[in-house]
mmCIF file of C-alpha atoms in Angstrom:
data_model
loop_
_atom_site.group_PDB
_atom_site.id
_atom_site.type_symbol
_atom_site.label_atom_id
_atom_site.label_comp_id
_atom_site.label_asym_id
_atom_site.label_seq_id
_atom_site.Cartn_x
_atom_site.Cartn_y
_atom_site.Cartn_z
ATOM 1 C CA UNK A 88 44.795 3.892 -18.303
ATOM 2 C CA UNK A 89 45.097 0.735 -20.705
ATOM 3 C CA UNK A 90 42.691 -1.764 -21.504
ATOM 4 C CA UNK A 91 42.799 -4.729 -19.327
ATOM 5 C CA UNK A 92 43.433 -2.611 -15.790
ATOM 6 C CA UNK A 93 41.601 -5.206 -14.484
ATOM 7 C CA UNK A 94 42.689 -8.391 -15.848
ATOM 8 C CA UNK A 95 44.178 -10.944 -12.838
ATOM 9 C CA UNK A 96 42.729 -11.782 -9.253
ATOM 10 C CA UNK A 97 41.277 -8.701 -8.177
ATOM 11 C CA UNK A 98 42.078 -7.680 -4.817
ATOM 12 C CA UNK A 99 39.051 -6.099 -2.318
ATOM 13 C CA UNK A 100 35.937 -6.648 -4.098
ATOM 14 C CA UNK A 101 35.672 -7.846 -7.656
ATOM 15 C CA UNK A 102 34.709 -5.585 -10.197
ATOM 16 C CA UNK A 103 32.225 -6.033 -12.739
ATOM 17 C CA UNK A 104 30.157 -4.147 -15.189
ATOM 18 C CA UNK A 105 26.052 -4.339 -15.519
ATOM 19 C CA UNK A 106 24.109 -4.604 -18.797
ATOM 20 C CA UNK A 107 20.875 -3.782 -17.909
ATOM 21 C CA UNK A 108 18.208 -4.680 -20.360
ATOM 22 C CA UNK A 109 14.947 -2.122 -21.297
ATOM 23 C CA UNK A 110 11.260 -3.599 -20.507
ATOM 24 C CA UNK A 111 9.108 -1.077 -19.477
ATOM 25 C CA UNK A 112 7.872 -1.204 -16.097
ATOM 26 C CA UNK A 113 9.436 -4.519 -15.786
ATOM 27 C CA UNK A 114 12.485 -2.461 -14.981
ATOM 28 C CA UNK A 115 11.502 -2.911 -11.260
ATOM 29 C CA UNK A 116 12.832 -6.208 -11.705
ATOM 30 C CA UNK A 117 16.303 -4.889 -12.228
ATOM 31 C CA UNK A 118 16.109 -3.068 -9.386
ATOM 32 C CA UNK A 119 15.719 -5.891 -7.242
ATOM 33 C CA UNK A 120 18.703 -7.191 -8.441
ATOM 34 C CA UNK A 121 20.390 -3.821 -8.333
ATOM 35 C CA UNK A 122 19.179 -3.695 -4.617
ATOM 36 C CA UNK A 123 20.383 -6.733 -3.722
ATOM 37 C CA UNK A 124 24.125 -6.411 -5.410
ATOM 38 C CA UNK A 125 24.895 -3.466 -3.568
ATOM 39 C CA UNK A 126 24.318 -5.355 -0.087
ATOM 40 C CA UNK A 127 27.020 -7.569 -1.521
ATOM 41 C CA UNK A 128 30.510 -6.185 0.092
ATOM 42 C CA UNK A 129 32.540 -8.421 -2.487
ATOM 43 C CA UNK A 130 31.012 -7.035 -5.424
ATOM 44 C CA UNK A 131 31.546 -3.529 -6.910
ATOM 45 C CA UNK A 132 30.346 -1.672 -9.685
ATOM 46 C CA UNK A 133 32.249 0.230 -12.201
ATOM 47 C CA UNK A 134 29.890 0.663 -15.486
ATOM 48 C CA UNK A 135 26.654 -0.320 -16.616
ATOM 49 C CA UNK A 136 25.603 -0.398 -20.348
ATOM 50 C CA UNK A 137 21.986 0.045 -20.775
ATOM 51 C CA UNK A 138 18.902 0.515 -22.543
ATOM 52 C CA UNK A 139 15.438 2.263 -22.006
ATOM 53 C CA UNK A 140 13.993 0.872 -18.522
ATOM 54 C CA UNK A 141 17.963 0.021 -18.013
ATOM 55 C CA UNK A 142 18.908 3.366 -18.588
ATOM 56 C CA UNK A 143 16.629 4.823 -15.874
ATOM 57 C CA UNK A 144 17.916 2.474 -13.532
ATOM 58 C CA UNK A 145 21.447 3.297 -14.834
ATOM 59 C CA UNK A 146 21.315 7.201 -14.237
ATOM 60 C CA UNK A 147 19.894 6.381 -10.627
ATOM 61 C CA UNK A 148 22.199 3.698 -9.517
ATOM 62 C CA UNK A 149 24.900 6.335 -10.247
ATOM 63 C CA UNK A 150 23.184 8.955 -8.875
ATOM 64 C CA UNK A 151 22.911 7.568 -5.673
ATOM 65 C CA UNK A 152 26.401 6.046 -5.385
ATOM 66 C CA UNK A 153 27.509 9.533 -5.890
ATOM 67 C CA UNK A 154 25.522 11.153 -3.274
ATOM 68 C CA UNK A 155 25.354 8.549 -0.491
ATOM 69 C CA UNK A 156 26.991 5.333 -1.907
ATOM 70 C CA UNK A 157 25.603 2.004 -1.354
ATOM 71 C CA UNK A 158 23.035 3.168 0.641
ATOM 72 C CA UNK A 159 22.468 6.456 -1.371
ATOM 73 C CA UNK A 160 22.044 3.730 -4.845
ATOM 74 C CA UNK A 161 19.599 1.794 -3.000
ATOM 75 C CA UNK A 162 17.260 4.666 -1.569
ATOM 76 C CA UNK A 163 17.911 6.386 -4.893
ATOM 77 C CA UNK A 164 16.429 3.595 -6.889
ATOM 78 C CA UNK A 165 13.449 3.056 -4.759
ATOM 79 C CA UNK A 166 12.567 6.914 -4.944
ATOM 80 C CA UNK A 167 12.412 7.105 -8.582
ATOM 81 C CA UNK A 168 10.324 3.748 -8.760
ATOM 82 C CA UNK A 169 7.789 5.665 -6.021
ATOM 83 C CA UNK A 170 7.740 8.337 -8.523
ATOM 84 C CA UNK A 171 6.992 6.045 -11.527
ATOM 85 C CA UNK A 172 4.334 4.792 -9.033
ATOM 86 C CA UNK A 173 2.837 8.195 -8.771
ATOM 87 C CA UNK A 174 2.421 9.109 -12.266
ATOM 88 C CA UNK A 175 -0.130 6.802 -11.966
ATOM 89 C CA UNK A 176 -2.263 6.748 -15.397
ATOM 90 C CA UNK A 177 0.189 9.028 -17.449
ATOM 91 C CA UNK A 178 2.966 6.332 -16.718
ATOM 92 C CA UNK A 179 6.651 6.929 -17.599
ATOM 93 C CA UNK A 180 6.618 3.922 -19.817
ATOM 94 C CA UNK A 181 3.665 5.014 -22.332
ATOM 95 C CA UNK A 182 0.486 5.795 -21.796
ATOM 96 C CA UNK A 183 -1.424 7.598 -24.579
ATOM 97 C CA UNK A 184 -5.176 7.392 -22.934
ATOM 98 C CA UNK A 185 -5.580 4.848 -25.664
ATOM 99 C CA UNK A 186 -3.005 2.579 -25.170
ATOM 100 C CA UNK A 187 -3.015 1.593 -21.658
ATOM 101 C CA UNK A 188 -6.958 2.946 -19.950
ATOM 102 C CA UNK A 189 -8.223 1.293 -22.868
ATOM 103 C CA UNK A 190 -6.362 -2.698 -22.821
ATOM 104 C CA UNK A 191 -5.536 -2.862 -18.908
ATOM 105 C CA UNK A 192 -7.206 -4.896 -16.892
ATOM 106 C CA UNK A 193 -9.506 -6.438 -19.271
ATOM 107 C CA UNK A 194 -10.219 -10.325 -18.854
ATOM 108 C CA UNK A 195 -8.670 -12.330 -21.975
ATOM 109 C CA UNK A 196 -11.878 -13.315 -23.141
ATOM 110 C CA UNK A 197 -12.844 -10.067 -23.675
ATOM 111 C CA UNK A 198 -9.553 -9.051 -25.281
ATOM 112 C CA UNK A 199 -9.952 -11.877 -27.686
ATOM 113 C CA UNK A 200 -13.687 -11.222 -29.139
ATOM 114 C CA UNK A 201 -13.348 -9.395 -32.835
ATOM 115 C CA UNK A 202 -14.950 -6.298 -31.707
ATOM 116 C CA UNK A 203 -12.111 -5.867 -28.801
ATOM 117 C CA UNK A 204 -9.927 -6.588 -31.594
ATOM 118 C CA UNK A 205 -10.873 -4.307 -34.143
ATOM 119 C CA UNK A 206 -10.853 -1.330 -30.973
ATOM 120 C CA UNK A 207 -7.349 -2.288 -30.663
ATOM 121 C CA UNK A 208 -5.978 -2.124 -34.283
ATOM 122 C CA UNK A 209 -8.052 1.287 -34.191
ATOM 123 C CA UNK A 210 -6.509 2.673 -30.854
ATOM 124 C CA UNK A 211 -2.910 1.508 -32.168
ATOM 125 C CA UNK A 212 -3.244 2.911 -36.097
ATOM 126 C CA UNK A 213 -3.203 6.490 -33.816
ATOM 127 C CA UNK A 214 0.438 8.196 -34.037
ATOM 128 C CA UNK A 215 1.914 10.040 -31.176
ATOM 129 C CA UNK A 216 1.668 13.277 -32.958
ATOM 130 C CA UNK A 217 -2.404 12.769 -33.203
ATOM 131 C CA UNK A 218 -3.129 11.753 -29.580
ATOM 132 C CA UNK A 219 -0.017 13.448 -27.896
ATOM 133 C CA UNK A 220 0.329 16.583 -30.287
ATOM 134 C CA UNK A 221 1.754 18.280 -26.994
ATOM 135 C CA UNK A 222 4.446 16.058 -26.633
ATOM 136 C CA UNK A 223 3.847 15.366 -23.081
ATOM 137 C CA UNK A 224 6.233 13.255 -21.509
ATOM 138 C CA UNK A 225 6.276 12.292 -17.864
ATOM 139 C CA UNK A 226 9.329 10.725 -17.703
ATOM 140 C CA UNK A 227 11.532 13.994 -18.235
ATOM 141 C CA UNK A 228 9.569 15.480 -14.822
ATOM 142 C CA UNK A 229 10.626 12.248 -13.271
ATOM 143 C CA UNK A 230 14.259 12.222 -14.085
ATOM 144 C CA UNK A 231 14.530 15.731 -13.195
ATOM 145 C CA UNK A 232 13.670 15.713 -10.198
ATOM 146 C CA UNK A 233 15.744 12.545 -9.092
ATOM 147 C CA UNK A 234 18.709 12.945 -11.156
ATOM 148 C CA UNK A 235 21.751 15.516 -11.487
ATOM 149 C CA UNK A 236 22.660 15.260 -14.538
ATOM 150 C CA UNK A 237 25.235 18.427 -14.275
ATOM 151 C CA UNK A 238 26.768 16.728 -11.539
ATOM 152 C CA UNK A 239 26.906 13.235 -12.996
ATOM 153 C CA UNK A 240 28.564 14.809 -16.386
ATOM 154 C CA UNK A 241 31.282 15.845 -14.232
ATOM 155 C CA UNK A 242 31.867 14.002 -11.663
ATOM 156 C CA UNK A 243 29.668 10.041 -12.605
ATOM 157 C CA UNK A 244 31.504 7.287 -10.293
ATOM 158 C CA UNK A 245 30.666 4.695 -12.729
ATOM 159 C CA UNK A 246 31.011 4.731 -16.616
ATOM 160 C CA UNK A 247 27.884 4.718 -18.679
ATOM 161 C CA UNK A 248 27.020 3.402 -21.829
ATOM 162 C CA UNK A 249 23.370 4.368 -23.041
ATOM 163 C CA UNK A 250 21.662 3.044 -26.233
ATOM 164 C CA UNK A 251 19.229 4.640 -28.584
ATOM 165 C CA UNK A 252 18.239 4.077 -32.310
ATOM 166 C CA UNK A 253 18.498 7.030 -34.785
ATOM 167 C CA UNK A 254 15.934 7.211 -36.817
ATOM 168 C CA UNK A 255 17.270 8.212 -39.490
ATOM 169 C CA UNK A 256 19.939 6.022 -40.058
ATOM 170 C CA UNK A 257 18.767 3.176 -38.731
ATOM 171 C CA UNK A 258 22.014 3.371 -36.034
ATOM 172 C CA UNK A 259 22.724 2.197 -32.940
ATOM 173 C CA UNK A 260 24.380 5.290 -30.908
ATOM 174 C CA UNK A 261 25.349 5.179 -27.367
ATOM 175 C CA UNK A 262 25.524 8.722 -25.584
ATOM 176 C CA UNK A 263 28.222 8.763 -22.258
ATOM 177 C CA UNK A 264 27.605 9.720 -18.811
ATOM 178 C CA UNK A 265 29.847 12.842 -19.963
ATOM 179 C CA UNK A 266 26.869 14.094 -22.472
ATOM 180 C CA UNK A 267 23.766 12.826 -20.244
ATOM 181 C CA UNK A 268 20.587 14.896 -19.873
ATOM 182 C CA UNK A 269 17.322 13.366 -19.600
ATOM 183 C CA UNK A 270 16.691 13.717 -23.089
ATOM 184 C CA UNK A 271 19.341 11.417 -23.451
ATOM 185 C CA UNK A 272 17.406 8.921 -21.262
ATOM 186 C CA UNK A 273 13.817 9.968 -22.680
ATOM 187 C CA UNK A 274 15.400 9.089 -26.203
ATOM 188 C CA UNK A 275 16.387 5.969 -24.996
ATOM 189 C CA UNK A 276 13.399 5.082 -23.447
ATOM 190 C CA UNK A 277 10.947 6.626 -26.750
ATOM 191 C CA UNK A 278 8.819 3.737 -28.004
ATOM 192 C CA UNK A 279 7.438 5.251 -31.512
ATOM 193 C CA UNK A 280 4.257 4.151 -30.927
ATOM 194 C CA UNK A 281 3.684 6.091 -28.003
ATOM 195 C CA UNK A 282 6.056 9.357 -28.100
ATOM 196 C CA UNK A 283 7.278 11.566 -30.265
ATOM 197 C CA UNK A 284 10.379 10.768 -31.419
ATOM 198 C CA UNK A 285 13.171 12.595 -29.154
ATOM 199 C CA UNK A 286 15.971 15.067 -30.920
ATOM 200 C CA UNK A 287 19.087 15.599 -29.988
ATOM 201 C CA UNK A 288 22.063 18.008 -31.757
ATOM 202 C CA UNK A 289 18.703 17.603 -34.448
ATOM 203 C CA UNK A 290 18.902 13.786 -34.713
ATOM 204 C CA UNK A 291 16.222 12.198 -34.049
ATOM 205 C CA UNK A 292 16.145 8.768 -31.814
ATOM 206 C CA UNK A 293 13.557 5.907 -30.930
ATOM 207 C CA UNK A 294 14.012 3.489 -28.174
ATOM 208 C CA UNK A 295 17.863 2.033 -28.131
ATOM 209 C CA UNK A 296 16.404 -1.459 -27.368
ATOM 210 C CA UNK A 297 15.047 -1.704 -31.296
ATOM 211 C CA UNK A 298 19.116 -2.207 -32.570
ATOM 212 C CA UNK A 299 21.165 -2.573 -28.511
ATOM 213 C CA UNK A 300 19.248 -3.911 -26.093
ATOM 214 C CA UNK A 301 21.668 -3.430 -24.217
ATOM 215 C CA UNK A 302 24.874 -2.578 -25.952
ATOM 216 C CA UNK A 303 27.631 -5.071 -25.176
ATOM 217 C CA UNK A 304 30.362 -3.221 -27.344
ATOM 218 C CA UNK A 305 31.454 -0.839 -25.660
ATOM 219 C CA UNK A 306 32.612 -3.094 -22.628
ATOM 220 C CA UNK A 307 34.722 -4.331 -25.440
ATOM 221 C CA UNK A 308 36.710 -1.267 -26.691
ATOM 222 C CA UNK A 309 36.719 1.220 -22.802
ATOM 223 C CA UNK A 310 38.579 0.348 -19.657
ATOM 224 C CA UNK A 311 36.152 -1.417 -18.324
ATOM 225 C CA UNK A 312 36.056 -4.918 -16.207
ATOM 226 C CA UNK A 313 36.404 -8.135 -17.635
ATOM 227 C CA UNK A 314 33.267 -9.549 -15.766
ATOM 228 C CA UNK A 315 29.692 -8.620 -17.517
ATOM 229 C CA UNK A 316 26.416 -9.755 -15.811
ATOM 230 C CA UNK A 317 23.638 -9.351 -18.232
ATOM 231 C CA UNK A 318 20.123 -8.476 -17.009
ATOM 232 C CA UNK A 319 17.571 -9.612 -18.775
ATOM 233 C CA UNK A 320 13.962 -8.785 -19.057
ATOM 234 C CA UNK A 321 12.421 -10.487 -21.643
ATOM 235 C CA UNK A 322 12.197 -13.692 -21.948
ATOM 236 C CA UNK A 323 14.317 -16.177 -24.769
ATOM 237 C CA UNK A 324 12.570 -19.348 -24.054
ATOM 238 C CA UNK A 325 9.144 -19.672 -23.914
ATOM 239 C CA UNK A 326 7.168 -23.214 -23.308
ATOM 240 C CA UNK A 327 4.387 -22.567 -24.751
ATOM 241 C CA UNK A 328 3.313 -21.797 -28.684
ATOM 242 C CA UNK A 329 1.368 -18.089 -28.708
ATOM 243 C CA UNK A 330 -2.014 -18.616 -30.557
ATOM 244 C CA UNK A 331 -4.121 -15.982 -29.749
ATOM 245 C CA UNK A 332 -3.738 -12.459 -31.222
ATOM 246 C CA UNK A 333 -2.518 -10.721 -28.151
ATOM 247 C CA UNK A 334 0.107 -13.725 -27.522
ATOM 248 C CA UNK A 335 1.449 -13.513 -31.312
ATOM 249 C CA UNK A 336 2.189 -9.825 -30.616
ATOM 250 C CA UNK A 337 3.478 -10.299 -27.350
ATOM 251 C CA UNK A 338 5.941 -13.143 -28.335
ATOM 252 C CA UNK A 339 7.269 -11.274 -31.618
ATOM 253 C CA UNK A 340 8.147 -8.137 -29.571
ATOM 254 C CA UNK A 341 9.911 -10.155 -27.314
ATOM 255 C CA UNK A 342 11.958 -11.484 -30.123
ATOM 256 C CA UNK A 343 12.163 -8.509 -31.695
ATOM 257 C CA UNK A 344 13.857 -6.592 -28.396
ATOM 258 C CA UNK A 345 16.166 -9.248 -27.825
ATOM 259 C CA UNK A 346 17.267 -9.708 -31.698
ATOM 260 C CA UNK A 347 19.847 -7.332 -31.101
ATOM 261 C CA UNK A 348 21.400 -8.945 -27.520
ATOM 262 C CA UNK A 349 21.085 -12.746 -29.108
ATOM 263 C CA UNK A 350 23.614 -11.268 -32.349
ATOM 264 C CA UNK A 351 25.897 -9.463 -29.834
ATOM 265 C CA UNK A 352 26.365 -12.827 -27.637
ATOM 266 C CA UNK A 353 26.882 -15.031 -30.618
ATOM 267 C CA UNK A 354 29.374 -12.807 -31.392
ATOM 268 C CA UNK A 355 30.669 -12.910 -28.088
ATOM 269 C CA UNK A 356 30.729 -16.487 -27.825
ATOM 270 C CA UNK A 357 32.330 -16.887 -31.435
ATOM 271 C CA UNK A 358 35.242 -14.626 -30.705
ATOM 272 C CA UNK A 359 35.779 -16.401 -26.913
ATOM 273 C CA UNK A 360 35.804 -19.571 -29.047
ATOM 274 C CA UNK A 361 38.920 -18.352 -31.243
ATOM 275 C CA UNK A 362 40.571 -16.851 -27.656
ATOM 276 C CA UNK A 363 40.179 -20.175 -26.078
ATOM 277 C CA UNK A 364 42.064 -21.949 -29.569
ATOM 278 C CA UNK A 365 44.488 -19.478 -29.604
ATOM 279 C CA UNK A 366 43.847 -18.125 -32.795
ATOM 280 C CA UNK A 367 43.192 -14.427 -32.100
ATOM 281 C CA UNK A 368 45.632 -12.648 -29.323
ATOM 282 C CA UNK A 369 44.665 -11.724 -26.214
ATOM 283 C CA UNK A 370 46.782 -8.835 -25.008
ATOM 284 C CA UNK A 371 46.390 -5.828 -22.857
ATOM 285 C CA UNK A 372 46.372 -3.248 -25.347
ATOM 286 C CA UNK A 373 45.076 -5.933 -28.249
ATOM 287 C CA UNK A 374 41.306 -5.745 -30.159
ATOM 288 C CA UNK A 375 40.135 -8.896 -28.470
ATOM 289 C CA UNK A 376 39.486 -8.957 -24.799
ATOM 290 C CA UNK A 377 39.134 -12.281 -22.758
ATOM 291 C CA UNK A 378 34.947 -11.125 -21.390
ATOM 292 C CA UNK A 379 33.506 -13.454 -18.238
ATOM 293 C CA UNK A 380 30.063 -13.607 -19.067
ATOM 294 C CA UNK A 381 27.435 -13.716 -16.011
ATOM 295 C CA UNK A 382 23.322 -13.735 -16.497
ATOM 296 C CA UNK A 383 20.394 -13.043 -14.483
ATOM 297 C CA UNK A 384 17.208 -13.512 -16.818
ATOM 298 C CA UNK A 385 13.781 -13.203 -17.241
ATOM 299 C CA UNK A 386 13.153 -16.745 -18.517
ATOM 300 C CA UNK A 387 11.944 -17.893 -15.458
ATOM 301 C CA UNK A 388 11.658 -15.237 -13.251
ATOM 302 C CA UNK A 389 9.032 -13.482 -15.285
ATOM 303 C CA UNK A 390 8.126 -15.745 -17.515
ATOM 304 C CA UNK A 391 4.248 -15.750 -16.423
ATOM 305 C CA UNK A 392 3.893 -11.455 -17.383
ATOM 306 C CA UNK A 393 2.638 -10.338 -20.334
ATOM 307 C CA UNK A 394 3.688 -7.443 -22.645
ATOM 308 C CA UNK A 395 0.685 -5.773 -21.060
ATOM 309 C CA UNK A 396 2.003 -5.720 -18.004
ATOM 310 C CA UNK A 397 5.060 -3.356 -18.679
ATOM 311 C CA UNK A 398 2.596 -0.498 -18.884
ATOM 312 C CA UNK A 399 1.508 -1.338 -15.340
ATOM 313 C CA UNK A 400 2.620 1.005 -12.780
ATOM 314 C CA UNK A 401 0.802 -0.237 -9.480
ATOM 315 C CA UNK A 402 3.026 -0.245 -6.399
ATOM 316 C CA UNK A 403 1.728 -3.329 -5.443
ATOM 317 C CA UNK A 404 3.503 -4.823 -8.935
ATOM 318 C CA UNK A 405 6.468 -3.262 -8.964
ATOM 319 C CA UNK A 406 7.269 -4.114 -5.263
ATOM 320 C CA UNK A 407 6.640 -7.784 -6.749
ATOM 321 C CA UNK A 408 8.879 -7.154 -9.645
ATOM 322 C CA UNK A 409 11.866 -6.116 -7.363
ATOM 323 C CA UNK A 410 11.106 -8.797 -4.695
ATOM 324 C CA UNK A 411 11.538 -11.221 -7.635
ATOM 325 C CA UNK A 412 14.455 -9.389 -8.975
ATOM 326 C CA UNK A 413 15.879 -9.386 -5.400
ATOM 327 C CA UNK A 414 15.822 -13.322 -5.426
ATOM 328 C CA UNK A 415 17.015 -13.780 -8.539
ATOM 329 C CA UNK A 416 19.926 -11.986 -7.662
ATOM 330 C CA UNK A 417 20.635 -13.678 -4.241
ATOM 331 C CA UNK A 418 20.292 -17.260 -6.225
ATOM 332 C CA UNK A 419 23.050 -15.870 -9.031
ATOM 333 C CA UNK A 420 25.486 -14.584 -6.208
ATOM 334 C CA UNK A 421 24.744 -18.115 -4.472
ATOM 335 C CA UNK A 422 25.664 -19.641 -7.366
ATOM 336 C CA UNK A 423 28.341 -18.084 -9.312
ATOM 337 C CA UNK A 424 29.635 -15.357 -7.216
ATOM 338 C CA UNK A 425 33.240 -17.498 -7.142
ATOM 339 C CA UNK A 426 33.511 -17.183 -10.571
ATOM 340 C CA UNK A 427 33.363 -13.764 -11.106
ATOM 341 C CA UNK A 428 37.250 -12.468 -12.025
ATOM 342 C CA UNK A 429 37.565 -16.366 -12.867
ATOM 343 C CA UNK A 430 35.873 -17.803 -15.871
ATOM 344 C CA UNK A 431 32.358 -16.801 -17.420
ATOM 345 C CA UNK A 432 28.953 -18.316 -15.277
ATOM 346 C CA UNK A 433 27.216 -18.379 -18.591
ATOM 347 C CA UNK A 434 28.078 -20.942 -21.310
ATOM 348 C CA UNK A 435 27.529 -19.150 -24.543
ATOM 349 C CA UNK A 436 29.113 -22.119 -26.697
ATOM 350 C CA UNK A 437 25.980 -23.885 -25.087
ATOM 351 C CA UNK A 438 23.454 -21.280 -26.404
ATOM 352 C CA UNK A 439 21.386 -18.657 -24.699
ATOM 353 C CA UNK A 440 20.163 -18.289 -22.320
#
């Protein structure tokens, strides 16, 4: 099947692929807006590139779909978010007994004196292999018992693209839903700070949101649909400058994790740029693909969380998180629903987001 099935006026519902950005806990934002897509009859999904918290959402959006469809995705999603929930203080998303007993909760003043500062440079000069020489890893239980990974290899309804970082190399590499296990999606998810780094054929990988957060490339060179909505969840603008400590940090790994994403949509946008002035080809079977770029981000809709709070695995939050993910959604199809199959909803030429 060529490149560019999908080019024209669609007929039945539009197609479009997901890139669904990694964030921790703040993952239950995406499925919100996963939640609320699949209510929407004139939308239908057909891959999803993705990266840690993505991922997760990734392997259960086609998990459902394949055992129940629309309705299978959406109870799907909300059991493995229950089970998140009930890991409770060994969270999926990286708790050491250092990291997140010791900094959660704590009023900022407190977090800002110089002994509370000194505790934390302690706590975080610990490795993994110290304070987790077991290797303990609740998010393998998790996607074990939600996720078929032998069926999905076989028999996936959507195409999957998921990220991680090898260590050695210092590469990008993005495993299929052909290869999936939940190492795959444990590697993808591994922040070094908190886990063990995760091997695979005896490569070892960190988090896939240090180098694609989420990768866009592969969109580019699969048959796959011309429309990508991006899903963002951290934030590219902030108001305000960071001063304290704990803000510094949080703002630079914000940065950081979308380093990666900002390079890919320049990119993007330079490329569309030489499409639109006709001086690179657009053809079916050609390098360069014509993309329709959509967004949902994090720049407002969680711009008042902390990096702190991606550790936090309270129902309570995480209902919030998809509530607000939910919203965000139904204000993007509101808005720019037409113009999927049409022309890209997000003006890269403009800057991001």
């Amino acid at each position: 099947m060529p490149i560019g099935l999908f080019k024209g006026k669609p007929k039945g519902p539009k197609p479009i692929a997901l890139a669904l950005q990694g964030g921790g806990s703040h993952g239950a934002f995406e499925w919100g807006v996963l939640d609320r897509l699949l209510e929407e009859e004139d939308l239908e999904i057909l891959a999803v590139t993705a990266a840690s918290a993505g991922a997760m959402n990734a392997v259960c959006l086609a998990q459902g779909l394949l055992d129940g469809g629309r309705d299978g995705a959406k109870a799907r999603l909300e059991r493995f978010w229950k089970q998140v929930n009930r890991n409770g203080g060994r969270n999926v998303f990286g708790d050491s007994g250092v990291w997140t007993n010791a900094f959660a909760g704590k009023a900022d003043w407190i977090k800002n004196t110089p002994g509370w500062r000194m505790a934390e440079t302690l706590a975080l000069s610990m490795s993994p292999y110290e304070f987790n020489p077991l290797n303990l890893n609740p998010l393998h239980d998790a996607l074990e018992g939600e996720i078929d990974f032998a069926a999905l290899r076989e028999r996936s309804p959507i195409k999957l693209f998921i990220s991680a970082t090898a260590v050695r190399t210092s590469k990008a590499k993005v495993f299929r839903e052909t290869e999936l296990t939940a190492r795959h999606i444990m590697a993808s998810a591994c922040l070094p700070q908190v886990f063990q780094a995760v091997e695979i054929d005896g490569e070892p990988y960190w988090d896939g949101g240090f180098l694609a957060n989420p990768p866009l490339w592969p969109l580019f060179h699969d048959d796959t649909p011309d429309d990508i909505l991006l899903v963002s969840l951290n934030p590219f603008v902030r108001e305000e400058t960071p001063k304290s400590p704990g803000e510094i940090m949080d703002r630079l790994n914000e940065i950081t994790f979308n380093a990666a994403l900002a390079a890919e949509l320049r990119a993007i946008g330079f490329v569309q740029k030489l499409l639109d002035e006709g001086l690179l080809k657009d053809t079916a079977r050609g390098r360069y693909r014509k993309m329709l770029m959509h967004a949902i981000t994090a720049d407002k809709a969680l711009a008042d969380l902390s990096l702190g709070s991606k550790f936090d695995t309270e129902w309570s939050f995480l209902t919030d998180l998809r509530e607000r993910g939910r919203k965000a959604a139904d204000e993007w199809l509101g808005h720019c629903l037409t113009q999927v199959g049409v022309s890209s909803s997000l003006d890269l030429k403009a800057g991001f987001p």
